[in-house]
PDB file of C-alpha atoms (C1' of nucleotides) in Angstrom:
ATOM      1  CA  UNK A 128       0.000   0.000   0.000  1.00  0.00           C
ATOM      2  CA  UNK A 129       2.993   2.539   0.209  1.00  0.00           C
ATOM      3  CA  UNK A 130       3.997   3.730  -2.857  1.00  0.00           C
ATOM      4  CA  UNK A 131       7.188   5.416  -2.182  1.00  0.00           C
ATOM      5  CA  UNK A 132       7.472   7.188   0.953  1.00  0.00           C
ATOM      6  CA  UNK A 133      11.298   7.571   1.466  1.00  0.00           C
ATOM      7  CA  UNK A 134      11.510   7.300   5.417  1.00  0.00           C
ATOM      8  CA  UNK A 135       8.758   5.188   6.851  1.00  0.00           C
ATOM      9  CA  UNK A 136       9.930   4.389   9.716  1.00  0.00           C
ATOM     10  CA  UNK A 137       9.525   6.880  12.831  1.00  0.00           C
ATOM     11  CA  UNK A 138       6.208   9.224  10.967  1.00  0.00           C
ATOM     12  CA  UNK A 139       3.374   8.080  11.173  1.00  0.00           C
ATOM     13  CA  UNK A 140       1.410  10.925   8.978  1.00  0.00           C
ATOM     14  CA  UNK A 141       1.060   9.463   5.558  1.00  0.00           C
ATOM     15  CA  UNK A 142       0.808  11.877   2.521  1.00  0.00           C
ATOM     16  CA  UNK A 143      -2.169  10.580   0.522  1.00  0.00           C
ATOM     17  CA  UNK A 144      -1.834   6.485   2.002  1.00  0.00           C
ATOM     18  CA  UNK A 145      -3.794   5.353   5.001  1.00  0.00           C
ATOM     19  CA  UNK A 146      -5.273   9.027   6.084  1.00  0.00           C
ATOM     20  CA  UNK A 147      -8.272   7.974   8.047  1.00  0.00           C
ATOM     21  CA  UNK A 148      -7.708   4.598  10.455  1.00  0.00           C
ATOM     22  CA  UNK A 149      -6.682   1.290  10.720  1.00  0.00           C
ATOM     23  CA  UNK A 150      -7.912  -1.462   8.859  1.00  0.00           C
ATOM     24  CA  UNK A 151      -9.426  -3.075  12.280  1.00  0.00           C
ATOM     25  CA  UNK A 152     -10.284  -6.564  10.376  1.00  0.00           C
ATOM     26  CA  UNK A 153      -9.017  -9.834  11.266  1.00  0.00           C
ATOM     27  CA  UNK A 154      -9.772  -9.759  14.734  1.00  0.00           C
ATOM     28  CA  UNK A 155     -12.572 -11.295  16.981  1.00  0.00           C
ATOM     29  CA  UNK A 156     -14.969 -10.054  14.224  1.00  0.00           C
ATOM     30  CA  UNK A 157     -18.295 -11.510  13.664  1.00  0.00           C
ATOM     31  CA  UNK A 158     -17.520 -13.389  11.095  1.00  0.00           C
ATOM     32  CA  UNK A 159     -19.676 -14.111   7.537  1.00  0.00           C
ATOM     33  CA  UNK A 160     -21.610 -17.585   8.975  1.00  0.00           C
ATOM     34  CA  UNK A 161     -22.144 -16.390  12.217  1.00  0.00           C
ATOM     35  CA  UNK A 162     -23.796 -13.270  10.816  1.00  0.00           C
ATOM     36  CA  UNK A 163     -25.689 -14.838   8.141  1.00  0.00           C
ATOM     37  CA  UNK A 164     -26.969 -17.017  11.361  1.00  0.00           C
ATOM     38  CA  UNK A 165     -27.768 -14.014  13.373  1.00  0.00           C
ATOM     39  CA  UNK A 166     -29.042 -12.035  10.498  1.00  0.00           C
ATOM     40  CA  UNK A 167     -31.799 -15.041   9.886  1.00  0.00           C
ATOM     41  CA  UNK A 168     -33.175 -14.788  13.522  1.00  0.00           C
ATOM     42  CA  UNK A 169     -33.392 -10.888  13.582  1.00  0.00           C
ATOM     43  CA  UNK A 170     -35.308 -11.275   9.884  1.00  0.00           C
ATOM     44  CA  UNK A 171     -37.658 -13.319  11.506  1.00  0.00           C
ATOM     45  CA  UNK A 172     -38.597 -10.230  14.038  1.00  0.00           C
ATOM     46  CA  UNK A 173     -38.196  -7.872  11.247  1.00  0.00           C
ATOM     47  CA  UNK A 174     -42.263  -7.785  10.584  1.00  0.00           C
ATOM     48  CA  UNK A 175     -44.614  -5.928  12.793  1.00  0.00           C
ATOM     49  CA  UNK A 176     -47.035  -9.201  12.406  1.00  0.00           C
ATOM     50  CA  UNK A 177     -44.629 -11.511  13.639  1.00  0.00           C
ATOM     51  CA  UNK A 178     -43.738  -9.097  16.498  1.00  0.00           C
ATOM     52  CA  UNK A 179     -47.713  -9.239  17.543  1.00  0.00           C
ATOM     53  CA  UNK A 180     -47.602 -13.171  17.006  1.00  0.00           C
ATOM     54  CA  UNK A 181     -45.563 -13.448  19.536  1.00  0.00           C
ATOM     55  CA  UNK A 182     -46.666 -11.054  21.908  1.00  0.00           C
ATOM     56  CA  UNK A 183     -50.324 -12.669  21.794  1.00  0.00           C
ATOM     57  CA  UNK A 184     -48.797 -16.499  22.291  1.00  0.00           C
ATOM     58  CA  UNK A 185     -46.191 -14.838  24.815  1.00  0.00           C
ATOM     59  CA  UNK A 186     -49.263 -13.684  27.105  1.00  0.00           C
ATOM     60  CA  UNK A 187     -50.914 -16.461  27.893  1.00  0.00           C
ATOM     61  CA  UNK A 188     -48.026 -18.893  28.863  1.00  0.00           C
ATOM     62  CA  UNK A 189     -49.706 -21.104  30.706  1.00  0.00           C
ATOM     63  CA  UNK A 190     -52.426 -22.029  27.919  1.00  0.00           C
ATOM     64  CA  UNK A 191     -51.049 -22.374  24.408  1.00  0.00           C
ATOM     65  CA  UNK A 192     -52.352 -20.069  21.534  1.00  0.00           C
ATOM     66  CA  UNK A 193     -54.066 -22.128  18.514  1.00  0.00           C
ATOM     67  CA  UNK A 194     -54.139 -20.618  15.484  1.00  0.00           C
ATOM     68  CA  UNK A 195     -57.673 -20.291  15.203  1.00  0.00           C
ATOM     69  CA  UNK A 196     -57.517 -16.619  17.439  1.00  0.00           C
ATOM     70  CA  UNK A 197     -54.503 -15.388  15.276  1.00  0.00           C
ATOM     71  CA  UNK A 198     -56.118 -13.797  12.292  1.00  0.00           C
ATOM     72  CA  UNK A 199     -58.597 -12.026  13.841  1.00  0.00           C
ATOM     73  CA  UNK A 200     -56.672  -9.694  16.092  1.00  0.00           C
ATOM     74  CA  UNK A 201     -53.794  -9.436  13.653  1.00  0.00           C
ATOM     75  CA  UNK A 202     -56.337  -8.122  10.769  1.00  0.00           C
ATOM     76  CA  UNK A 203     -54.826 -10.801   8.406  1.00  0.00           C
ATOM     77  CA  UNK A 204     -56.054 -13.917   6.613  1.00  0.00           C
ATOM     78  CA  UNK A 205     -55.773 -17.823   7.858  1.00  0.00           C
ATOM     79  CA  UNK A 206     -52.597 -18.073   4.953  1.00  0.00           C
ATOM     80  CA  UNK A 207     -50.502 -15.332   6.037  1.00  0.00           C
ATOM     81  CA  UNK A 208     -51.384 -16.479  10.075  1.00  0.00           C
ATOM     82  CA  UNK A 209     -49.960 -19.563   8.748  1.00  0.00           C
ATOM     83  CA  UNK A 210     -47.259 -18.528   6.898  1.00  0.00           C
ATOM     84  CA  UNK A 211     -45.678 -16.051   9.542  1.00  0.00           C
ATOM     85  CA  UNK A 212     -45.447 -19.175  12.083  1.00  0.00           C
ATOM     86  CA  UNK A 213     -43.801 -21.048   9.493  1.00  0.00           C
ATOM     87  CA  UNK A 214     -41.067 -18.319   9.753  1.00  0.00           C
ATOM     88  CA  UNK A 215     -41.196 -18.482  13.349  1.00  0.00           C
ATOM     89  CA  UNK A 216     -40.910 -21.875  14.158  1.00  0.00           C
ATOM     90  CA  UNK A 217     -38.178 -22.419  11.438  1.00  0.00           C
ATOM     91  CA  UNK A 218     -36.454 -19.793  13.495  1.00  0.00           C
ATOM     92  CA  UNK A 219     -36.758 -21.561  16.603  1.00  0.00           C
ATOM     93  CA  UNK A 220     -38.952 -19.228  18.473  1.00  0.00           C
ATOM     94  CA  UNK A 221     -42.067 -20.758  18.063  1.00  0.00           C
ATOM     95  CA  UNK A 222     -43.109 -24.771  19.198  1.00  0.00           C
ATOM     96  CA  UNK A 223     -45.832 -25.889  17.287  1.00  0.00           C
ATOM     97  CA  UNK A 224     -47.762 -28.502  18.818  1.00  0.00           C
ATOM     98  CA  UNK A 225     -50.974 -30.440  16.897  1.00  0.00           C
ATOM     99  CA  UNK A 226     -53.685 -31.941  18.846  1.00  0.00           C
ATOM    100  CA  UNK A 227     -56.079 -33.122  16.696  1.00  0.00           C
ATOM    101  CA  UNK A 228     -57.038 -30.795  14.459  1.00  0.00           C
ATOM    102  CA  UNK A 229     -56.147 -27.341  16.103  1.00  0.00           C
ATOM    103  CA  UNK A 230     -52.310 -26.283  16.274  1.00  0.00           C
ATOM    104  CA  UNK A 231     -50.842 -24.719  19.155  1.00  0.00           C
ATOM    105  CA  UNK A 232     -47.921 -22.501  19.673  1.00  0.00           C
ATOM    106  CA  UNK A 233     -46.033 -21.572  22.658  1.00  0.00           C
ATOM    107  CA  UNK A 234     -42.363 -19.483  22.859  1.00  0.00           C
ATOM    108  CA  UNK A 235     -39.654 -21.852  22.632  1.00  0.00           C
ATOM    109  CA  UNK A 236     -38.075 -21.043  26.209  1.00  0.00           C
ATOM    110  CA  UNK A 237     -34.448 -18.882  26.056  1.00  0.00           C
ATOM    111  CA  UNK A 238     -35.160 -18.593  22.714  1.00  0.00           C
ATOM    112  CA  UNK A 239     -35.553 -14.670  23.192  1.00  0.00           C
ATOM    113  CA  UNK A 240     -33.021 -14.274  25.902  1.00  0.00           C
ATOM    114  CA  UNK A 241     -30.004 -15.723  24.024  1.00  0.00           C
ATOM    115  CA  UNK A 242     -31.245 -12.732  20.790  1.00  0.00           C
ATOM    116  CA  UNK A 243     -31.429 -10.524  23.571  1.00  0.00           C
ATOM    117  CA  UNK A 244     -28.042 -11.383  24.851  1.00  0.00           C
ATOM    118  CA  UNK A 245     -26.256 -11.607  21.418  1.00  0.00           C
ATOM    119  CA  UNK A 246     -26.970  -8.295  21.014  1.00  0.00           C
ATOM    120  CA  UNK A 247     -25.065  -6.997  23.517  1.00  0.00           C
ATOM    121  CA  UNK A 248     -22.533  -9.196  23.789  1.00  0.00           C
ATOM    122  CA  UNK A 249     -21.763  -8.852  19.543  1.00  0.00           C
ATOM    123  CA  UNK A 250     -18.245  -8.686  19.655  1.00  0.00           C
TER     124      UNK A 250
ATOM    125  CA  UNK B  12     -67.810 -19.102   9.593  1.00  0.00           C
ATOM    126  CA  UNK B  13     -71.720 -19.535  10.354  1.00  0.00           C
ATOM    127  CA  UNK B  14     -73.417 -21.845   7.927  1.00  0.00           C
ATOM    128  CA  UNK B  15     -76.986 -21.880   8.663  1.00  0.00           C
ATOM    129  CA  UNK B  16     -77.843 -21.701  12.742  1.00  0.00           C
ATOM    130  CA  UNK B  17     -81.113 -20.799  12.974  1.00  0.00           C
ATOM    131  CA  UNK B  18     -80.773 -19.595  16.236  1.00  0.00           C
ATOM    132  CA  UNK B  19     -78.239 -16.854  16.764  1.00  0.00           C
ATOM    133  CA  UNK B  20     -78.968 -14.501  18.930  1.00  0.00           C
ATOM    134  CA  UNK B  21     -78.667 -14.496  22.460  1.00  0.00           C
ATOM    135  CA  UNK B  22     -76.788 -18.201  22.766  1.00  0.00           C
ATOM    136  CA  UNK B  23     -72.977 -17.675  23.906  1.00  0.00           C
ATOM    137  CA  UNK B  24     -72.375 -21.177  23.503  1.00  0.00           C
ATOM    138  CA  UNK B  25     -71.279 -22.835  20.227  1.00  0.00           C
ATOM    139  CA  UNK B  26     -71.216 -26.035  19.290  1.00  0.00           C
ATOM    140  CA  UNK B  27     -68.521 -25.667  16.788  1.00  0.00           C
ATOM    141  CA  UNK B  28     -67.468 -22.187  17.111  1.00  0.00           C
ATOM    142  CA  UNK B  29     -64.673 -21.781  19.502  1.00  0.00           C
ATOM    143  CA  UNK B  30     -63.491 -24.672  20.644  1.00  0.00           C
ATOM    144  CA  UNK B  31     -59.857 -24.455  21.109  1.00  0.00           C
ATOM    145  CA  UNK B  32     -58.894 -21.596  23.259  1.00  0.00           C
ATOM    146  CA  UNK B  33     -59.883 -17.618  24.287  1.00  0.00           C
ATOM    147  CA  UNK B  34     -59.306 -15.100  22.317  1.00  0.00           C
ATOM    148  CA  UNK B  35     -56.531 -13.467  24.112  1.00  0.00           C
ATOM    149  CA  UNK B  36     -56.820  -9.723  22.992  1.00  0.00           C
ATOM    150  CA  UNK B  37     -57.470  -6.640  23.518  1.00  0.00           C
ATOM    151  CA  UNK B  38     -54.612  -7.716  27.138  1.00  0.00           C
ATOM    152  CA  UNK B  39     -51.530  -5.893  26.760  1.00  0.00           C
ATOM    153  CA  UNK B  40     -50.677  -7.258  23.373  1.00  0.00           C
ATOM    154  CA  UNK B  41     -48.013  -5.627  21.134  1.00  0.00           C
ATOM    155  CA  UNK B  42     -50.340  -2.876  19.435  1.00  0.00           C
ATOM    156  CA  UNK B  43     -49.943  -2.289  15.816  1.00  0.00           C
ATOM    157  CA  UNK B  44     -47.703   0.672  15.920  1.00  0.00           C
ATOM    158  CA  UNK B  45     -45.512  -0.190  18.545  1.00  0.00           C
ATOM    159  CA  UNK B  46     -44.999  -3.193  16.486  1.00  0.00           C
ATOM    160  CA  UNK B  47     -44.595  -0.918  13.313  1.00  0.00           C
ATOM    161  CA  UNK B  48     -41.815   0.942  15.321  1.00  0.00           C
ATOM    162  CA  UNK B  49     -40.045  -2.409  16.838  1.00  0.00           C
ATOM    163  CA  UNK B  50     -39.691  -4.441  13.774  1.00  0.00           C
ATOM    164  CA  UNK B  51     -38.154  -1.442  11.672  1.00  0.00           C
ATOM    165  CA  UNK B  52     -35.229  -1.520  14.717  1.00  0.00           C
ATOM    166  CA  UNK B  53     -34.693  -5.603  13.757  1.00  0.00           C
ATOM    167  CA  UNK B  54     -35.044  -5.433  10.352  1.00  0.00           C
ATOM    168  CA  UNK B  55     -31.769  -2.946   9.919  1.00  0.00           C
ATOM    169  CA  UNK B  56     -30.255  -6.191  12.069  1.00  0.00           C
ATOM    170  CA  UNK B  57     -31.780  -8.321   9.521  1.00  0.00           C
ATOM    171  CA  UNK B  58     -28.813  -8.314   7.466  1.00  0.00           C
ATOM    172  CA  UNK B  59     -25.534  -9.819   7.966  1.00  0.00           C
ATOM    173  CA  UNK B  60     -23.646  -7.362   6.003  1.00  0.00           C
ATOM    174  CA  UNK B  61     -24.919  -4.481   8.596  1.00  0.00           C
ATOM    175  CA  UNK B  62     -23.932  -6.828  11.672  1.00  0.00           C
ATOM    176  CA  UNK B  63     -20.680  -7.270  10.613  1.00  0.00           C
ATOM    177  CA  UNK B  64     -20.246  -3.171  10.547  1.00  0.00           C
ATOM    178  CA  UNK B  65     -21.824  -2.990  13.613  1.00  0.00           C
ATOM    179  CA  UNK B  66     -19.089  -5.509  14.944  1.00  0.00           C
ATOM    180  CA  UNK B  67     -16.711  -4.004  13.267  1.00  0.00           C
ATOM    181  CA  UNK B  68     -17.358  -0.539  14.451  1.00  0.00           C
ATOM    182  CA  UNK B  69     -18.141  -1.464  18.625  1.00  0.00           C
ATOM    183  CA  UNK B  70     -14.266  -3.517  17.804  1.00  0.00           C
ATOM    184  CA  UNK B  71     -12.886  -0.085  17.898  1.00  0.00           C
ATOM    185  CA  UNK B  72     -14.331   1.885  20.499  1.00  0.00           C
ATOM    186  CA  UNK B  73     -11.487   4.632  21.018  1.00  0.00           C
ATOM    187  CA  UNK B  74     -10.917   5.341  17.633  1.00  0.00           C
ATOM    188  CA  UNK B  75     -14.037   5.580  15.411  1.00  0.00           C
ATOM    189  CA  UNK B  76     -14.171   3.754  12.254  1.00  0.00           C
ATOM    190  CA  UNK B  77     -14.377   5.139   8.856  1.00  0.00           C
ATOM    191  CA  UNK B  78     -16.048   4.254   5.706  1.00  0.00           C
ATOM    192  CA  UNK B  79     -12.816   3.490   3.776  1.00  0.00           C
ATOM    193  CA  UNK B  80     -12.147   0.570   6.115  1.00  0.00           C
ATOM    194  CA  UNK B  81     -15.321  -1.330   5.373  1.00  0.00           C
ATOM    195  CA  UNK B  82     -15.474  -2.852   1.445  1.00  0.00           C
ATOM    196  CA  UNK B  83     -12.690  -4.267   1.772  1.00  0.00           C
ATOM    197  CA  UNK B  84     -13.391  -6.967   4.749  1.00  0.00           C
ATOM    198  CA  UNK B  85     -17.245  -6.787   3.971  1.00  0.00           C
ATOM    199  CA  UNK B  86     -16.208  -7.757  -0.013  1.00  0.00           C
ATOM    200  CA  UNK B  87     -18.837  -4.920  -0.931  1.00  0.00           C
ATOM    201  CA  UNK B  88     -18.190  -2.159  -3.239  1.00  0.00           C
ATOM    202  CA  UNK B  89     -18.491   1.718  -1.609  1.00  0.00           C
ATOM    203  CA  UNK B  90     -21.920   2.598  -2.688  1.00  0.00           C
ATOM    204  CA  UNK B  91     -23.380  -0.621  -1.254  1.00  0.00           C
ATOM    205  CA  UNK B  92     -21.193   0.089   1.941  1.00  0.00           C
ATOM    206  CA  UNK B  93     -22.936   3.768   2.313  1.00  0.00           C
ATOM    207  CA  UNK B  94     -26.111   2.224   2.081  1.00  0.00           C
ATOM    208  CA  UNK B  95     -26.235  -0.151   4.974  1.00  0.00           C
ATOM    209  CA  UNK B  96     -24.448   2.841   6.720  1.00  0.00           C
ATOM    210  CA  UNK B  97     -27.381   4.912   5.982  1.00  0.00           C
ATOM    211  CA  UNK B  98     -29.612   2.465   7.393  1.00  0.00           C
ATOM    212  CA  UNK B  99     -28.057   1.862  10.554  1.00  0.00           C
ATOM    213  CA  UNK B 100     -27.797   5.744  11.129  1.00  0.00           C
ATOM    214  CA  UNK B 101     -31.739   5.786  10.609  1.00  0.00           C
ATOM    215  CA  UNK B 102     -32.241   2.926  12.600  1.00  0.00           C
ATOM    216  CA  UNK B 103     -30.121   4.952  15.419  1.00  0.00           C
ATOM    217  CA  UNK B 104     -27.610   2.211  15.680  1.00  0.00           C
ATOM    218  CA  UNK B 105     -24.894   4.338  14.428  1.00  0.00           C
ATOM    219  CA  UNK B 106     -23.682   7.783  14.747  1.00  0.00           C
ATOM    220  CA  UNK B 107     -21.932   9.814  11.962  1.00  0.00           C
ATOM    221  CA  UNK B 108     -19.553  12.696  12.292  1.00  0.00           C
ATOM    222  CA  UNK B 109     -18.170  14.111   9.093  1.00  0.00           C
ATOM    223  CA  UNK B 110     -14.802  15.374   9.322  1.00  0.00           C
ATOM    224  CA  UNK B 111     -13.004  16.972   6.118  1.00  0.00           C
ATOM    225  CA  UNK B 112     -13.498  14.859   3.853  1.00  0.00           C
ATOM    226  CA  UNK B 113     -13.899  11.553   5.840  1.00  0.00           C
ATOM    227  CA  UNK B 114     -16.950   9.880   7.846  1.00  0.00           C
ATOM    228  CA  UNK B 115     -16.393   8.392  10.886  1.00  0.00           C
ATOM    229  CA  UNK B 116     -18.749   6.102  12.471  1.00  0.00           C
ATOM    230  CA  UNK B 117     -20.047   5.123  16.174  1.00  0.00           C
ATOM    231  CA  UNK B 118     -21.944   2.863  17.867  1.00  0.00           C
ATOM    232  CA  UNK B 119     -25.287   4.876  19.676  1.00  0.00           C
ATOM    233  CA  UNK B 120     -24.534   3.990  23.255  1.00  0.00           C
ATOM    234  CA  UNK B 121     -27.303   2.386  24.711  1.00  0.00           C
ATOM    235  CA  UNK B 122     -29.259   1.599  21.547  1.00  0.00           C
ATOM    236  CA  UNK B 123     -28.338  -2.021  21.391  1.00  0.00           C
ATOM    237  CA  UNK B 124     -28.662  -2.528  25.098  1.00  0.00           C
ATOM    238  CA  UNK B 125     -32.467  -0.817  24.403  1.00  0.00           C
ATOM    239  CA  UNK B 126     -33.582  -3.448  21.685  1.00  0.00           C
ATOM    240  CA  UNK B 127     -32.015  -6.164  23.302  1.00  0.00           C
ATOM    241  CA  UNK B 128     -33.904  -5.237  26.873  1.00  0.00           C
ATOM    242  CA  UNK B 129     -37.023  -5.415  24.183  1.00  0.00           C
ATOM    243  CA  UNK B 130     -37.177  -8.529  23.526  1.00  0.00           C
ATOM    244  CA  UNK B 131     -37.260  -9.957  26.646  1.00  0.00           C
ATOM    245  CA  UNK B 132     -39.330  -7.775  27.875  1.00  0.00           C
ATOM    246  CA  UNK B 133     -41.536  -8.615  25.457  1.00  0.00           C
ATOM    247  CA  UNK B 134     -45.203  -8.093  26.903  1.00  0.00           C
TER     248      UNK B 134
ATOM    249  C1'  DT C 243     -68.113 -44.097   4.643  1.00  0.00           C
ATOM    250  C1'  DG C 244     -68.805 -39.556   4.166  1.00  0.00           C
ATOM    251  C1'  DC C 245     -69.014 -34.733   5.751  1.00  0.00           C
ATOM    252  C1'  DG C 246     -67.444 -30.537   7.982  1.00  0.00           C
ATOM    253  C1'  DT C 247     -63.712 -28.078   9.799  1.00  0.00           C
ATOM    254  C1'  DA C 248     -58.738 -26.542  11.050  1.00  0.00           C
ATOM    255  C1'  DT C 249     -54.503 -25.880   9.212  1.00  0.00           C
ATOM    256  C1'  DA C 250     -50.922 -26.244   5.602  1.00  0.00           C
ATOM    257  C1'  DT C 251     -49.456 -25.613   0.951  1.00  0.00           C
ATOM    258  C1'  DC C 252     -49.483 -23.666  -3.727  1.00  0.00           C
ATOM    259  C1'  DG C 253     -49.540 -19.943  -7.164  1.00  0.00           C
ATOM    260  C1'  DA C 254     -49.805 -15.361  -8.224  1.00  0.00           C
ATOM    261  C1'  DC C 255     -49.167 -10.549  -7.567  1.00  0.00           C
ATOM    262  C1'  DG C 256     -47.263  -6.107  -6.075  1.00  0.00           C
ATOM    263  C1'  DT C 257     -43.768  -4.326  -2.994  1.00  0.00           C
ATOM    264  C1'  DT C 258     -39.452  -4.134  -0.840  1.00  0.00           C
ATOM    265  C1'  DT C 259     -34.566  -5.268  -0.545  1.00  0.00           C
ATOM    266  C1'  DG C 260     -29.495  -5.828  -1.615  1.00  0.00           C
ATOM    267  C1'  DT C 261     -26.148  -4.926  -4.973  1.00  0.00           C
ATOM    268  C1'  DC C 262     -23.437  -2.254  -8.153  1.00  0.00           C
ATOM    269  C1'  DA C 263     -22.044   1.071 -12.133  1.00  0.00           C
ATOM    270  C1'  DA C 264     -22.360   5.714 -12.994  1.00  0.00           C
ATOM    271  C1'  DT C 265     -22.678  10.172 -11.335  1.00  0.00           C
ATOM    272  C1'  DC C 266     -22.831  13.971  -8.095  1.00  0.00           C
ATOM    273  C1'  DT C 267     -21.295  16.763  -4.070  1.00  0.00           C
ATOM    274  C1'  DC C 268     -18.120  18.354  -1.033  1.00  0.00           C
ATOM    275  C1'  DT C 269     -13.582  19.093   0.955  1.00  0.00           C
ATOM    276  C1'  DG C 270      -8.523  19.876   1.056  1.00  0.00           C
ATOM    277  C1'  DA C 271      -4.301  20.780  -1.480  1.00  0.00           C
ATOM    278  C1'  DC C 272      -1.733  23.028  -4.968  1.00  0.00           C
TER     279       DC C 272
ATOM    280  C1'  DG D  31      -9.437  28.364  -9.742  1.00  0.00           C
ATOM    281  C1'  DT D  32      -8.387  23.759 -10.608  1.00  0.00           C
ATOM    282  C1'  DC D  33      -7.746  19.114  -9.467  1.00  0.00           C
ATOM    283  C1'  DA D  34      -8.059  14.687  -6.925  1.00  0.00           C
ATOM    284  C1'  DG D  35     -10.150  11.898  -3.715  1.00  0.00           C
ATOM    285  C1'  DA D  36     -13.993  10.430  -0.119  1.00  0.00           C
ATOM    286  C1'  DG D  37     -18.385   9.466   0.326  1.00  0.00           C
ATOM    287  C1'  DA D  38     -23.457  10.115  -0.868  1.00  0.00           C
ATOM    288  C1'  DT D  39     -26.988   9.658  -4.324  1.00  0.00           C
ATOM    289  C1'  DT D  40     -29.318   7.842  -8.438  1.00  0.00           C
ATOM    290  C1'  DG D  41     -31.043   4.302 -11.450  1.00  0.00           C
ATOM    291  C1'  DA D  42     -31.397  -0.320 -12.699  1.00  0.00           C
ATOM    292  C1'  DC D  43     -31.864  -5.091 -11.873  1.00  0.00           C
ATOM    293  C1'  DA D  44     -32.625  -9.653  -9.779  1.00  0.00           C
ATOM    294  C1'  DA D  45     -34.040 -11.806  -5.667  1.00  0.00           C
ATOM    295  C1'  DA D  46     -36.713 -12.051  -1.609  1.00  0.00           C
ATOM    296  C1'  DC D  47     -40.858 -10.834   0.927  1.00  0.00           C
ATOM    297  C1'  DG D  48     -45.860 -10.172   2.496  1.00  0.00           C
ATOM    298  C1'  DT D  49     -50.410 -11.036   1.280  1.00  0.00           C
ATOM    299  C1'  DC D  50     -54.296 -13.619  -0.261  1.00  0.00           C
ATOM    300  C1'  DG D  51     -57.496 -16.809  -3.096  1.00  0.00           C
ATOM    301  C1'  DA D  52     -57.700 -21.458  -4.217  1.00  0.00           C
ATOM    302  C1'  DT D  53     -56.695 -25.936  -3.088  1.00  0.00           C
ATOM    303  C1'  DA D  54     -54.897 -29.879  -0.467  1.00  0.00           C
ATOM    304  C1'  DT D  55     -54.346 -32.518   3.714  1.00  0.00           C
ATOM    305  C1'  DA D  56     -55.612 -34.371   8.072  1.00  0.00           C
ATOM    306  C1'  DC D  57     -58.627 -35.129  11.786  1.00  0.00           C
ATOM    307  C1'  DG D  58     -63.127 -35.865  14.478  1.00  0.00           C
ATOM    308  C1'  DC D  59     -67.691 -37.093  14.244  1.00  0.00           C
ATOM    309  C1'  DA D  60     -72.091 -39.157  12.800  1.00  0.00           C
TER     310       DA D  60
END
DNA sequence: TGCGTATATCGACGTTTGTCAATCTCTGAC
DNA sequence: GTCAGAGATTGACAAACGTCGATATACGCA
């Protein structure tokens, strides 16, 4: 990167080189697969719909939320319902359980705390 | 969802209609625009690009970071750089002071530590 | 067996997103 | 004033996303 600065040695103002900072890579950086990881669990909080999901099936803990009481507070149709707990379940956030013919869903437990924690703890 | 009940006035009890579980609104659920408001926060953490310059910026707290240090480890090109920058400043995840002709960028203090109390918090 | 219902899946559509080449704006140096 | 470089903006494009109607699947009941 230096082109021909005579004495390089002792200064460490460079002409037109490395003005700004240092390069600051290659060190306990979160690296490509661990973001693409992290990335896919904060996309799955990244719609308002999904947010309310699991608010509503985070209130009442002790009896599970079935589908069937999703669309109507949420103002959205039985395919989206069902396709936004897809999402959330593939993320590990959501449990899906099927008795009989109803689904319910319940937070997967220290699902949310170990998001929460990885975001202050990102290196 | 009513086919033909002849009777359907006063009766509170349904023989098909609710069977699985209450309805569980109307509580302190997530409301719409808090939810709005939320989800915009995760989905600039929805990518893995912007994690990684929010890693690599809280690396170096002292010195700030600046733009020119990013394509190269992210293996994006300037303009796509400036973009997710852009986003995270909206977002209030990052702070940028322009000095000469150089931009230097900061981690919000406290705004992580905010999102992350958020979701477990989670009502 | 057959029917009604709850949920999942499919297909389509408009919108949003991530990326980059090209260009613009601004600042410092000569 | 002129020039060079840093970074922001624009426009374009493919890919991903959210939504919903239509349909499929699975289960309980008579």
């Amino acid at each position: 990167m230096s082109t021909d600065t005579s004495t390089e040695s002792g200064l460490n103002l460079q002409p037109f080189e490395s003005p700004c900072c240092v390069p600051a890579e290659g060190k306990d950086i979160l690296q490509a697969e661990e973001a693409e990881l992290l990335a896919s669990h904060f996309k799955a909080l990244s719609d308002p719909n999904r947010l309310r999901i699991l608010s509503i099936v985070s209130a009442n803990k002790d009896s599970e939320t079935c589908v069937c009481d999703l669309p109507e507070p949420l103002g959205l149709k039985q395919p989206t319902v069902s396709h936004h707990l897809k999402i959330l379940v593939e993320a590990g956030l959501l449990h899906r359980e099927k008795r009989g013919v109803w689904a319910y869903f319940s937070v997967v437990p220290g699902a949310l705390e170990s998001l929460s924690a990885a975001l202050v703890a990102k290196k």
